[in-house]
XYZ file of C-alpha atoms in Angstrom:
655
model
C 0.000 0.000 0.000
C 2.780 2.412 0.887
C 4.521 1.791 -2.458
C 1.229 2.224 -4.306
C 0.603 5.518 -2.515
C 4.047 6.798 -3.367
C 3.839 5.895 -7.075
C 1.665 8.891 -8.122
C 3.935 11.220 -6.136
C 7.020 9.830 -7.868
C 5.370 10.233 -11.269
C 4.455 13.837 -10.445
C 8.014 14.516 -9.289
C 9.428 13.073 -12.506
C 6.947 15.125 -14.518
C 8.057 18.302 -12.728
C 11.713 17.534 -13.448
C 10.927 16.866 -17.131
C 9.018 20.163 -17.410
C 11.903 22.047 -15.768
C 14.457 20.358 -18.027
C 12.413 21.105 -21.154
C 11.989 24.739 -20.166
C 15.707 25.064 -19.512
C 16.554 23.636 -22.925
C 14.007 25.950 -24.522
C 15.712 28.931 -22.909
C 12.748 30.077 -20.782
C 11.874 30.072 -17.095
C 8.876 27.852 -16.235
C 5.807 29.430 -14.677
C 6.356 27.448 -11.486
C 8.732 24.756 -10.266
C 6.890 24.152 -7.014
C 5.567 20.578 -6.946
C 3.052 19.944 -4.123
C 3.925 16.251 -4.191
C 7.589 17.014 -3.409
C 7.556 20.481 -1.859
C 5.719 21.852 1.169
C 4.240 25.324 1.721
C 5.090 27.170 4.928
C 1.361 27.427 5.593
C 1.304 23.639 6.111
C 4.002 23.657 8.795
C 3.030 23.155 12.424
C 5.167 23.034 15.583
C 6.153 19.491 16.504
C 6.398 18.207 12.938
C 9.436 15.999 12.439
C 11.615 15.093 9.517
C 15.220 15.065 8.384
C 17.881 17.036 6.588
C 20.567 16.036 4.097
C 24.157 17.256 4.076
C 27.759 16.123 3.606
C 29.861 15.891 6.766
C 32.792 13.942 5.335
C 33.937 13.287 1.779
C 31.034 13.377 -0.687
C 28.644 11.088 1.195
C 25.219 12.628 1.778
C 23.969 11.800 5.272
C 20.771 12.357 7.242
C 20.195 14.287 10.439
C 16.911 14.546 12.306
C 14.888 17.733 12.682
C 11.841 18.890 14.646
C 9.862 22.062 13.995
C 9.893 24.534 16.878
C 7.844 27.312 15.275
C 7.302 29.479 12.197
C 8.690 33.013 12.387
C 6.431 35.261 10.315
C 8.064 38.116 8.346
C 11.331 37.293 10.097
C 13.643 38.200 7.195
C 11.457 40.936 5.724
C 7.914 41.342 4.522
C 6.417 37.996 3.436
C 9.677 36.178 4.157
C 8.914 33.559 6.787
C 11.423 31.275 8.476
C 10.798 27.803 9.858
C 12.618 27.314 13.148
C 13.960 23.794 13.706
C 15.924 21.820 16.264
C 18.478 19.367 14.857
C 19.747 16.035 16.128
C 22.376 13.586 14.922
C 25.662 13.863 12.978
C 27.191 15.418 16.118
C 25.064 18.561 15.669
C 24.243 18.475 19.373
C 27.913 19.232 19.923
C 28.716 21.471 16.945
C 25.475 23.412 16.587
C 24.685 25.027 13.245
C 27.611 24.538 10.869
C 28.905 27.070 8.340
C 28.870 25.170 5.055
C 25.509 23.526 5.771
C 23.810 26.473 4.052
C 21.367 24.960 1.581
C 21.014 21.545 3.236
C 17.498 20.422 2.211
C 15.020 19.879 5.053
C 12.173 17.386 4.616
C 9.135 17.244 6.907
C 6.633 14.429 7.288
C 3.104 15.688 6.593
C -0.218 14.340 7.834
C -0.337 11.816 4.992
C 3.105 10.562 6.088
C 4.735 11.966 2.950
C 8.309 13.267 3.145
C 8.244 16.688 1.452
C 10.926 19.370 1.170
C 10.144 22.505 3.190
C 13.325 24.407 2.372
C 17.004 24.980 3.102
C 18.953 24.994 6.347
C 20.244 28.576 6.024
C 20.239 30.669 9.212
C 21.501 30.471 12.755
C 22.769 32.263 15.836
C 26.325 32.558 17.062
C 27.289 31.125 20.462
C 24.151 28.978 20.737
C 24.226 25.948 23.039
C 21.628 23.925 21.104
C 21.525 22.992 17.395
C 18.718 25.384 16.452
C 18.538 26.798 12.934
C 16.310 28.688 10.513
C 14.987 27.154 7.293
C 14.425 29.217 4.143
C 11.163 28.076 2.478
C 11.655 26.223 -0.792
C 8.673 28.052 -2.299
C 10.732 31.270 -2.142
C 13.905 29.648 -3.447
C 12.235 28.142 -6.529
C 11.231 31.622 -7.702
C 14.888 32.571 -8.269
C 15.730 32.566 -12.019
C 18.178 29.934 -13.214
C 18.747 31.115 -16.790
C 21.655 33.314 -17.845
C 20.774 36.941 -18.447
C 22.702 38.910 -21.031
C 25.035 41.703 -19.951
C 26.763 44.515 -21.838
C 29.184 43.425 -24.543
C 32.654 44.959 -24.279
C 32.568 47.101 -27.412
C 33.737 50.722 -27.682
C 30.794 53.066 -27.374
C 30.452 56.826 -27.316
C 28.284 59.053 -25.178
C 27.550 62.744 -25.061
C 28.252 62.766 -21.345
C 31.788 62.916 -19.964
C 32.700 60.290 -17.373
C 34.894 61.390 -14.484
C 37.097 58.422 -13.605
C 38.756 60.110 -10.618
C 36.341 58.773 -7.941
C 37.071 55.221 -9.104
C 40.816 55.880 -9.221
C 40.978 57.551 -5.811
C 38.922 54.752 -4.270
C 41.814 52.460 -5.231
C 44.707 54.815 -4.480
C 43.341 56.490 -1.339
C 40.555 54.390 0.184
C 38.764 55.570 3.293
C 40.493 54.494 6.473
C 38.491 52.095 8.639
C 36.879 53.609 11.676
C 38.790 53.198 14.898
C 37.453 50.644 17.343
C 37.184 51.511 21.005
C 38.588 48.367 22.569
C 37.517 49.546 26.003
C 33.868 49.774 25.001
C 31.659 46.735 25.647
C 30.936 44.604 22.570
C 27.289 44.474 21.580
C 26.454 40.843 21.013
C 22.682 41.027 20.817
C 21.619 37.622 19.445
C 20.555 37.783 15.805
C 19.207 35.159 13.470
C 21.342 35.663 10.382
C 22.629 33.797 7.356
C 25.216 31.182 8.087
C 28.744 32.160 7.167
C 30.184 30.476 4.080
C 33.575 28.790 4.500
C 36.076 30.355 2.073
C 38.757 27.700 1.876
C 42.241 28.451 0.535
C 44.448 25.534 -0.525
C 48.106 25.596 -1.525
C 49.138 28.518 0.673
C 50.736 28.939 4.076
C 49.162 30.161 7.297
C 51.278 33.308 7.127
C 49.941 34.017 3.637
C 46.392 33.784 4.970
C 47.295 36.089 7.853
C 48.406 38.736 5.373
C 45.292 38.219 3.243
C 42.736 38.257 6.073
C 42.230 42.047 6.321
C 41.424 42.230 2.630
C 39.242 39.123 2.717
C 37.296 40.585 5.650
C 36.880 43.813 3.655
C 35.785 42.278 0.331
C 34.093 39.045 1.490
C 31.534 39.976 4.131
C 29.780 36.883 5.461
C 32.631 34.487 4.694
C 35.035 32.619 6.982
C 38.587 32.351 5.594
C 40.112 28.930 6.245
C 43.258 27.091 5.282
C 42.538 23.791 3.565
C 44.065 21.206 1.294
C 43.187 19.549 -1.974
C 40.357 17.054 -2.261
C 42.658 14.086 -1.792
C 43.065 10.847 -3.728
C 40.297 9.523 -6.020
C 39.558 6.852 -3.406
C 38.283 9.551 -1.045
C 37.055 11.923 -3.732
C 35.044 9.893 -6.261
C 35.042 11.280 -9.774
C 31.354 10.454 -10.260
C 30.175 12.738 -7.442
C 27.471 15.073 -8.715
C 25.368 18.009 -7.633
C 22.180 16.718 -6.013
C 20.100 17.649 -2.953
C 22.384 17.507 0.089
C 25.641 17.453 -1.914
C 28.429 19.933 -1.178
C 28.661 22.721 -3.734
C 31.660 24.972 -4.317
C 32.073 28.344 -6.032
C 35.697 28.805 -7.151
C 37.263 32.268 -6.869
C 40.770 31.076 -7.788
C 41.922 27.687 -9.032
C 45.258 26.233 -10.076
C 48.405 26.613 -7.979
C 46.195 28.440 -5.460
C 42.629 27.307 -4.809
C 40.083 29.580 -3.150
C 36.467 28.422 -3.075
C 33.300 29.069 -1.078
C 31.610 25.906 0.183
C 27.870 25.358 0.770
C 25.164 22.774 0.107
C 22.731 22.026 -2.738
C 19.055 22.313 -1.807
C 17.245 21.151 -4.929
C 18.003 19.936 -8.451
C 15.162 19.875 -11.006
C 16.361 18.724 -14.391
C 19.375 20.953 -15.078
C 18.294 23.584 -12.561
C 20.205 23.884 -9.304
C 19.177 25.825 -6.170
C 21.488 26.202 -3.179
C 22.473 28.049 0.027
C 19.037 29.383 1.066
C 20.621 32.826 1.226
C 22.749 35.083 -0.966
C 26.349 34.558 -2.025
C 27.073 38.235 -2.688
C 23.497 39.538 -3.274
C 24.062 40.784 -6.829
C 21.100 39.503 -8.808
C 22.235 38.408 -12.263
C 25.689 36.778 -12.180
C 27.715 34.292 -14.191
C 29.854 32.288 -11.769
C 31.199 28.741 -12.017
C 29.895 26.122 -9.617
C 30.910 22.546 -8.955
C 30.885 19.527 -6.691
C 32.470 20.020 -3.278
C 34.340 17.719 -0.943
C 34.265 17.956 2.856
C 37.316 16.963 4.895
C 35.547 17.291 8.239
C 33.440 19.529 10.462
C 35.383 21.688 12.918
C 33.313 22.470 16.046
C 33.771 26.064 17.165
C 32.441 28.071 20.093
C 31.216 30.911 17.872
C 30.136 29.014 14.737
C 31.287 25.560 13.659
C 32.364 25.158 10.037
C 33.019 22.619 7.313
C 36.565 22.304 6.021
C 36.165 21.510 2.336
C 37.411 21.922 -1.213
C 36.129 21.990 -4.786
C 36.340 18.695 -6.673
C 35.365 19.753 -10.183
C 33.295 22.393 -11.958
C 29.896 21.312 -13.272
C 27.833 24.328 -14.288
C 27.138 27.989 -13.692
C 25.298 30.154 -11.176
C 23.182 32.781 -12.915
C 21.258 34.308 -10.003
C 22.448 35.477 -6.605
C 19.494 36.658 -4.532
C 18.714 37.053 -0.850
C 16.863 33.724 -0.675
C 19.113 31.481 -2.799
C 21.642 31.095 -5.546
C 20.449 29.340 -8.695
C 21.894 28.162 -11.977
C 22.249 25.392 -14.519
C 24.262 22.209 -14.745
C 26.574 21.850 -17.724
C 28.734 24.544 -19.258
C 30.687 26.720 -16.842
C 31.745 30.309 -17.537
C 35.343 30.845 -18.546
C 37.812 31.982 -15.919
C 40.741 34.358 -16.399
C 44.098 32.570 -16.896
C 47.178 33.955 -15.159
C 50.628 32.606 -16.041
C 53.657 33.894 -14.148
C 57.359 33.136 -14.055
C 59.043 33.968 -10.733
C 62.699 34.024 -9.731
C 63.942 34.774 -6.245
C 66.595 34.248 -3.605
C 65.488 30.667 -2.909
C 65.091 29.678 -6.576
C 67.937 28.424 -8.764
C 65.640 28.590 -11.793
C 62.453 30.405 -12.690
C 59.300 28.793 -11.287
C 56.146 28.767 -13.403
C 52.763 29.343 -11.785
C 49.332 28.999 -13.345
C 46.047 30.258 -11.935
C 42.488 30.860 -13.108
C 40.444 33.676 -11.578
C 36.687 34.156 -11.700
C 35.190 36.980 -13.811
C 33.474 39.217 -11.292
C 33.509 42.964 -10.484
C 34.683 42.421 -6.910
C 36.417 39.052 -6.978
C 38.517 39.538 -10.142
C 40.779 42.272 -8.671
C 41.289 40.506 -5.349
C 41.698 37.133 -7.081
C 44.390 38.465 -9.417
C 46.170 40.171 -6.530
C 46.075 36.988 -4.441
C 47.364 34.917 -7.366
C 50.346 37.200 -7.898
C 51.024 37.350 -4.157
C 50.858 33.558 -3.948
C 53.321 33.203 -6.844
C 55.787 35.649 -5.273
C 55.518 33.823 -1.942
C 55.230 30.398 -3.569
C 58.307 28.561 -2.291
C 59.182 30.719 0.699
C 57.908 33.722 2.566
C 59.000 37.105 1.311
C 62.130 38.375 3.032
C 61.571 41.086 5.597
C 63.122 43.485 3.094
C 62.619 42.894 -0.610
C 62.632 44.388 -4.084
C 60.351 43.074 -6.834
C 61.021 43.828 -10.494
C 58.011 42.965 -12.602
C 56.960 42.876 -16.245
C 53.268 42.116 -16.639
C 50.997 42.041 -19.660
C 47.247 42.503 -19.090
C 44.957 41.652 -22.001
C 41.318 42.740 -21.897
C 38.287 41.196 -23.568
C 37.774 44.222 -25.814
C 41.247 43.836 -27.377
C 43.051 46.424 -25.258
C 46.429 45.480 -23.794
C 48.562 47.065 -21.074
C 52.267 46.290 -20.684
C 53.536 47.086 -17.206
C 57.181 47.321 -16.156
C 58.148 48.668 -12.762
C 59.899 47.995 -9.458
C 58.274 47.670 -6.050
C 59.809 47.345 -2.596
C 58.947 46.453 0.971
C 59.078 50.156 1.862
C 55.796 50.804 0.030
C 54.344 47.313 0.600
C 54.280 46.625 -3.157
C 52.062 49.673 -3.738
C 53.156 49.907 -7.368
C 51.931 46.404 -8.231
C 48.638 47.215 -6.520
C 48.149 50.374 -8.548
C 49.170 48.833 -11.870
C 46.823 45.861 -11.413
C 43.833 47.316 -9.609
C 43.318 50.614 -11.420
C 42.989 49.205 -14.978
C 40.708 46.400 -13.774
C 38.401 48.746 -11.883
C 38.250 51.200 -14.778
C 37.449 48.415 -17.227
C 34.639 47.065 -15.065
C 33.141 50.263 -13.606
C 33.028 52.613 -16.602
C 29.576 53.538 -18.001
C 30.314 52.648 -21.639
C 30.804 48.881 -21.676
C 31.982 46.552 -18.936
C 35.130 44.722 -20.015
C 37.060 42.175 -17.984
C 40.637 41.064 -18.015
C 41.109 38.243 -20.529
C 44.596 37.082 -19.551
C 47.573 38.106 -17.408
C 51.099 36.928 -18.137
C 54.455 38.104 -16.903
C 57.708 37.740 -15.005
C 58.613 38.761 -11.479
C 62.028 38.779 -9.831
C 62.425 38.995 -6.045
C 65.617 40.184 -4.344
C 66.156 39.869 -0.555
C 66.944 43.551 0.015
C 65.139 46.862 -0.230
C 66.889 48.594 -3.113
C 65.367 52.010 -2.606
C 66.713 55.491 -1.931
C 64.780 57.699 0.469
C 64.895 61.433 -0.207
C 66.266 63.297 2.812
C 66.746 66.893 1.637
C 66.620 69.126 -1.425
C 69.104 72.026 -1.930
C 68.264 74.456 -4.776
C 71.311 75.965 -6.481
C 69.678 79.411 -6.169
C 66.314 80.994 -5.486
C 65.796 83.362 -8.443
C 65.722 82.346 -12.113
C 65.042 83.966 -15.435
C 62.391 82.490 -17.755
C 64.018 79.805 -19.884
C 66.762 79.095 -17.340
C 67.404 75.636 -15.964
C 66.579 75.104 -12.308
C 69.136 72.844 -10.671
C 68.482 71.163 -7.344
C 70.728 68.823 -5.395
C 68.871 65.773 -4.127
C 70.288 64.054 -1.064
C 68.920 60.549 -0.708
C 69.884 57.641 1.468
C 69.746 54.109 0.066
C 68.075 51.743 2.505
C 70.743 50.816 5.081
C 73.341 52.715 3.044
C 75.221 56.006 3.033
C 73.588 59.228 1.851
C 74.433 60.406 -1.642
C 73.743 63.700 -3.446
C 72.866 64.028 -7.122
C 71.708 66.952 -9.281
C 68.338 67.136 -11.025
C 67.426 69.777 -13.604
C 64.210 71.444 -14.670
C 64.135 73.815 -17.673
C 61.719 76.706 -17.201
C 59.458 77.792 -20.067
C 60.727 80.879 -21.876
C 57.363 82.670 -21.594
C 56.886 82.082 -17.859
C 55.586 85.302 -16.208
C 57.443 86.828 -13.289
C 56.319 85.550 -9.909
C 56.731 83.024 -7.142
C 56.213 79.374 -8.063
C 55.815 76.049 -6.258
C 58.221 73.331 -7.371
C 57.672 69.746 -6.271
C 60.459 67.159 -6.348
C 59.260 63.669 -5.592
C 58.674 60.009 -6.301
C 56.213 58.248 -8.589
C 53.503 58.014 -5.929
C 53.558 61.789 -5.424
C 53.629 62.301 -9.187
C 50.495 60.179 -9.670
C 48.554 62.047 -6.995
C 49.683 65.412 -8.409
C 48.565 64.318 -11.855
C 45.040 63.771 -10.551
C 45.162 67.267 -9.013
C 46.749 69.337 -11.794
C 45.498 67.488 -14.872
C 41.961 66.324 -14.016
C 41.005 66.363 -17.703
C 43.417 63.458 -18.244
C 41.166 61.299 -16.083
C 37.927 61.814 -17.981
C 36.518 59.681 -20.768
C 33.890 59.886 -23.505
C 34.290 56.307 -24.743
C 35.955 53.020 -23.891
C 39.175 53.903 -25.710
C 39.482 56.967 -23.458
C 39.060 54.712 -20.425
C 42.163 52.760 -21.371
C 44.035 55.964 -22.118
C 43.292 56.899 -18.497
C 44.591 53.499 -17.365
C 47.840 54.034 -19.267
C 48.165 57.489 -17.744
C 48.003 55.993 -14.243
C 50.373 53.090 -14.902
C 53.035 54.979 -16.877
C 54.919 56.361 -13.851
C 58.019 54.469 -12.730
C 59.477 54.092 -9.254
C 63.025 54.545 -10.667
C 62.212 58.068 -11.820
C 62.474 61.383 -9.949
C 59.662 63.726 -10.982
C 59.718 67.527 -10.830
C 56.590 69.636 -11.284
C 56.232 73.415 -11.531
C 52.723 74.692 -10.811
C 51.816 77.937 -12.571
C 49.569 80.774 -11.433
C 47.464 80.630 -14.590
C 44.037 79.171 -15.211
C 43.590 76.786 -18.079
C 40.628 75.137 -19.760
C 40.359 71.680 -21.228
C 37.886 70.286 -23.730
C 37.557 66.573 -23.254
C 41.082 65.228 -22.758
C 42.699 68.138 -24.646
C 44.371 70.939 -22.663
C 44.018 74.571 -23.767
C 46.330 76.368 -21.310
C 46.776 79.691 -23.139
C 43.379 80.650 -24.503
C 42.565 84.330 -25.016
C 40.175 85.648 -22.406
C 37.343 86.039 -24.939
C 37.508 82.351 -25.887
C 37.817 81.355 -22.250
C 34.550 83.117 -21.486
C 32.785 81.381 -24.371
C 34.032 77.892 -23.503
C 33.614 78.413 -19.767
C 29.877 79.072 -19.974
C 27.585 76.684 -18.047
C 26.213 73.710 -19.927
C 29.500 72.352 -21.278
C 30.142 69.133 -19.325
C 33.253 68.400 -21.418
C 34.978 71.639 -20.317
C 37.071 71.705 -17.128
C 39.096 74.416 -15.411
C 42.550 73.414 -14.209
C 45.895 74.869 -13.128
C 48.549 74.281 -15.807
C 51.841 72.778 -14.676
C 55.114 71.636 -16.241
C 56.953 68.419 -15.463
C 60.369 66.853 -15.996
C 61.813 63.418 -15.248
C 65.232 62.288 -14.031
C 66.133 58.585 -14.149
C 67.666 56.902 -11.076
C 69.409 53.566 -10.850
C 67.086 52.392 -8.075
C 63.573 53.194 -6.834
C 63.349 56.540 -5.060
C 60.836 57.480 -2.356
C 59.700 60.688 -0.687
C 58.938 64.227 -1.860
C 59.775 67.882 -1.224
C 57.841 71.100 -1.898
C 59.906 74.269 -2.399
C 59.442 77.737 -3.865
C 61.410 79.551 -6.537
C 61.201 83.098 -7.925
C 61.061 83.810 -11.649
C 62.063 87.306 -12.785
C 63.266 88.710 -16.058
C 65.387 91.138 -14.013
C 66.712 89.093 -11.076
C 68.221 92.205 -9.471
C 64.731 93.558 -8.819
C 63.244 90.317 -7.484
C 62.311 89.948 -3.827
C 64.809 87.444 -2.489
C 64.428 85.431 0.723
C 65.512 87.691 3.580
C 67.080 84.946 5.692
C 70.283 84.384 3.693
C 71.829 84.615 0.275
C 71.781 80.846 -0.178
C 68.425 79.068 -0.529
C 67.591 76.803 2.398
C 68.042 73.045 2.541
C 64.539 71.569 2.687
C 63.754 68.292 4.438
C 61.678 65.727 2.566
C 58.257 64.366 3.471
C 58.187 60.710 4.425
C 57.540 58.312 1.524
C 54.004 57.050 1.170
C 53.151 53.642 2.531
C 50.065 52.058 1.185
C 48.374 49.368 3.242
C 44.804 49.467 1.956
C 42.058 46.995 1.086
C 42.639 46.792 -2.674
C 46.384 46.262 -2.798
C 48.150 42.904 -2.863
C 49.352 42.343 0.700
C 52.930 41.618 1.632
C 54.567 40.205 4.683
C 55.960 43.308 6.330
C 55.533 47.047 6.581
C 58.503 49.319 7.229
């Protein structure tokens, strides 16, 4: 009798799966995937109902744990978003409590007809709970999440009548807001909250010290994730090749794969035909996405006082996630989106020959920059930790999907915490992804890096001008005293030729490193950081990455006012034309202060900057000279910039 009663339900379930599969192949979302024979409405749930859940606690084996309904929390996670509150038993949950990585574990309840029907996904919990109590996201909400891929902008050059100011994006990378200070003396507010379970973010192939350096950035860019050190999935005997995505199976979303693996681990809730639903909460809450997904492997569950977690890994990719919403992630089995290949050759103090590293990074506005930075950091620190003091020479080639290519060659040191690599990588990526014309991702990164176990950098100590007063057209000579790291100070001249038509007056002259030069460029030439099309965007990227740490930059700021039209400077317009162009309603016209620059090559990176003043006079005898002495003063340098911030590749030490 029991088998006879179940036969119609099984036929209905198969029919639902066939309808879902047919709709997926036809390229359309079905009207409804909810099957009353398999799925249960929240309105049917009553306290005391019992059932079971499915999840992986070791390897790929799906195992049961018992559940009992405590209550239904109405509008708990927002209007019309109810949560079923359950108590769990079995699989050591009495000891571990809710486990990060169980997100998505399907929960089945036994109804009045003794049918086992899916109510939803194990998805929410409290920290520091003594009992294994959790919240279940209703399956009727999850099945409404689209599974089909939605088209996004194609990376083709486009034009627009409106000028785009790229400076906010650039400054967000170069000068991010400092985190707010925490009052350690103040009591910590730990009001209990039912919230989404954290997702384990498991890194394999890296050291503990590497993870320590990465944690601040992970915490900044991956809210709701727990960074863990893991290992590979093990031998085929413990990681069967035929494991597949099914209700209760572990599911992984790879951020990086290859010589470094970084993947988020959760659980599959439901599979209908080719359609997959998981987590019972968001991954990054972005709506339409295109992320790879695959079968996961669980090494073990680690009980923890705050929140226990699964230690897992990704076995293989088997499809794509196309929706990332507050109630679930959803996608299709089969073809996975392409990832970005990174191939690097690294030499260093511990390497007798160049070591080759290969990575693949996910295409994603947030995860691509951090993934590329982590891959390069992992390659540099591949065989041994970075020395306390280091110099990195790098030649990188970044190819973009729209055909643009950037070739980067520079030197970075421990003094600036590899700030140059951060700027050269992060700025072009952010500009390519965040511009309003067409989103374009990195297609490939290749290059060579060489690590030396010393900080080959000279720090500017003082600047001594040869004199204070100059005629237009003369050459300003300054003597730069710099001290190589742990070396003796040395003094070298640097020259700046003044324009022949420079008006008489007092002028500011800046002598400094590449970091100061970049920031001054954003101040004095704002028109260089605007764009009217995608080609302009990459011109901006080249502008930012063209400075070199082995160059001393000098800049003379004038007292004039210039206008620019688009990216073209018009520094010497007649007043009548200035008035015409400067009228309101011209978004492509900017006012700026013209300046002149010169460059002096050094044999090592140079750091620090100095601001000084000079006097320009056609008749130097009539110029107002400094009253203090006949010789211009020796001016002390500002400290070189150090750049620990969320978007830069981290290094081992700050100096």
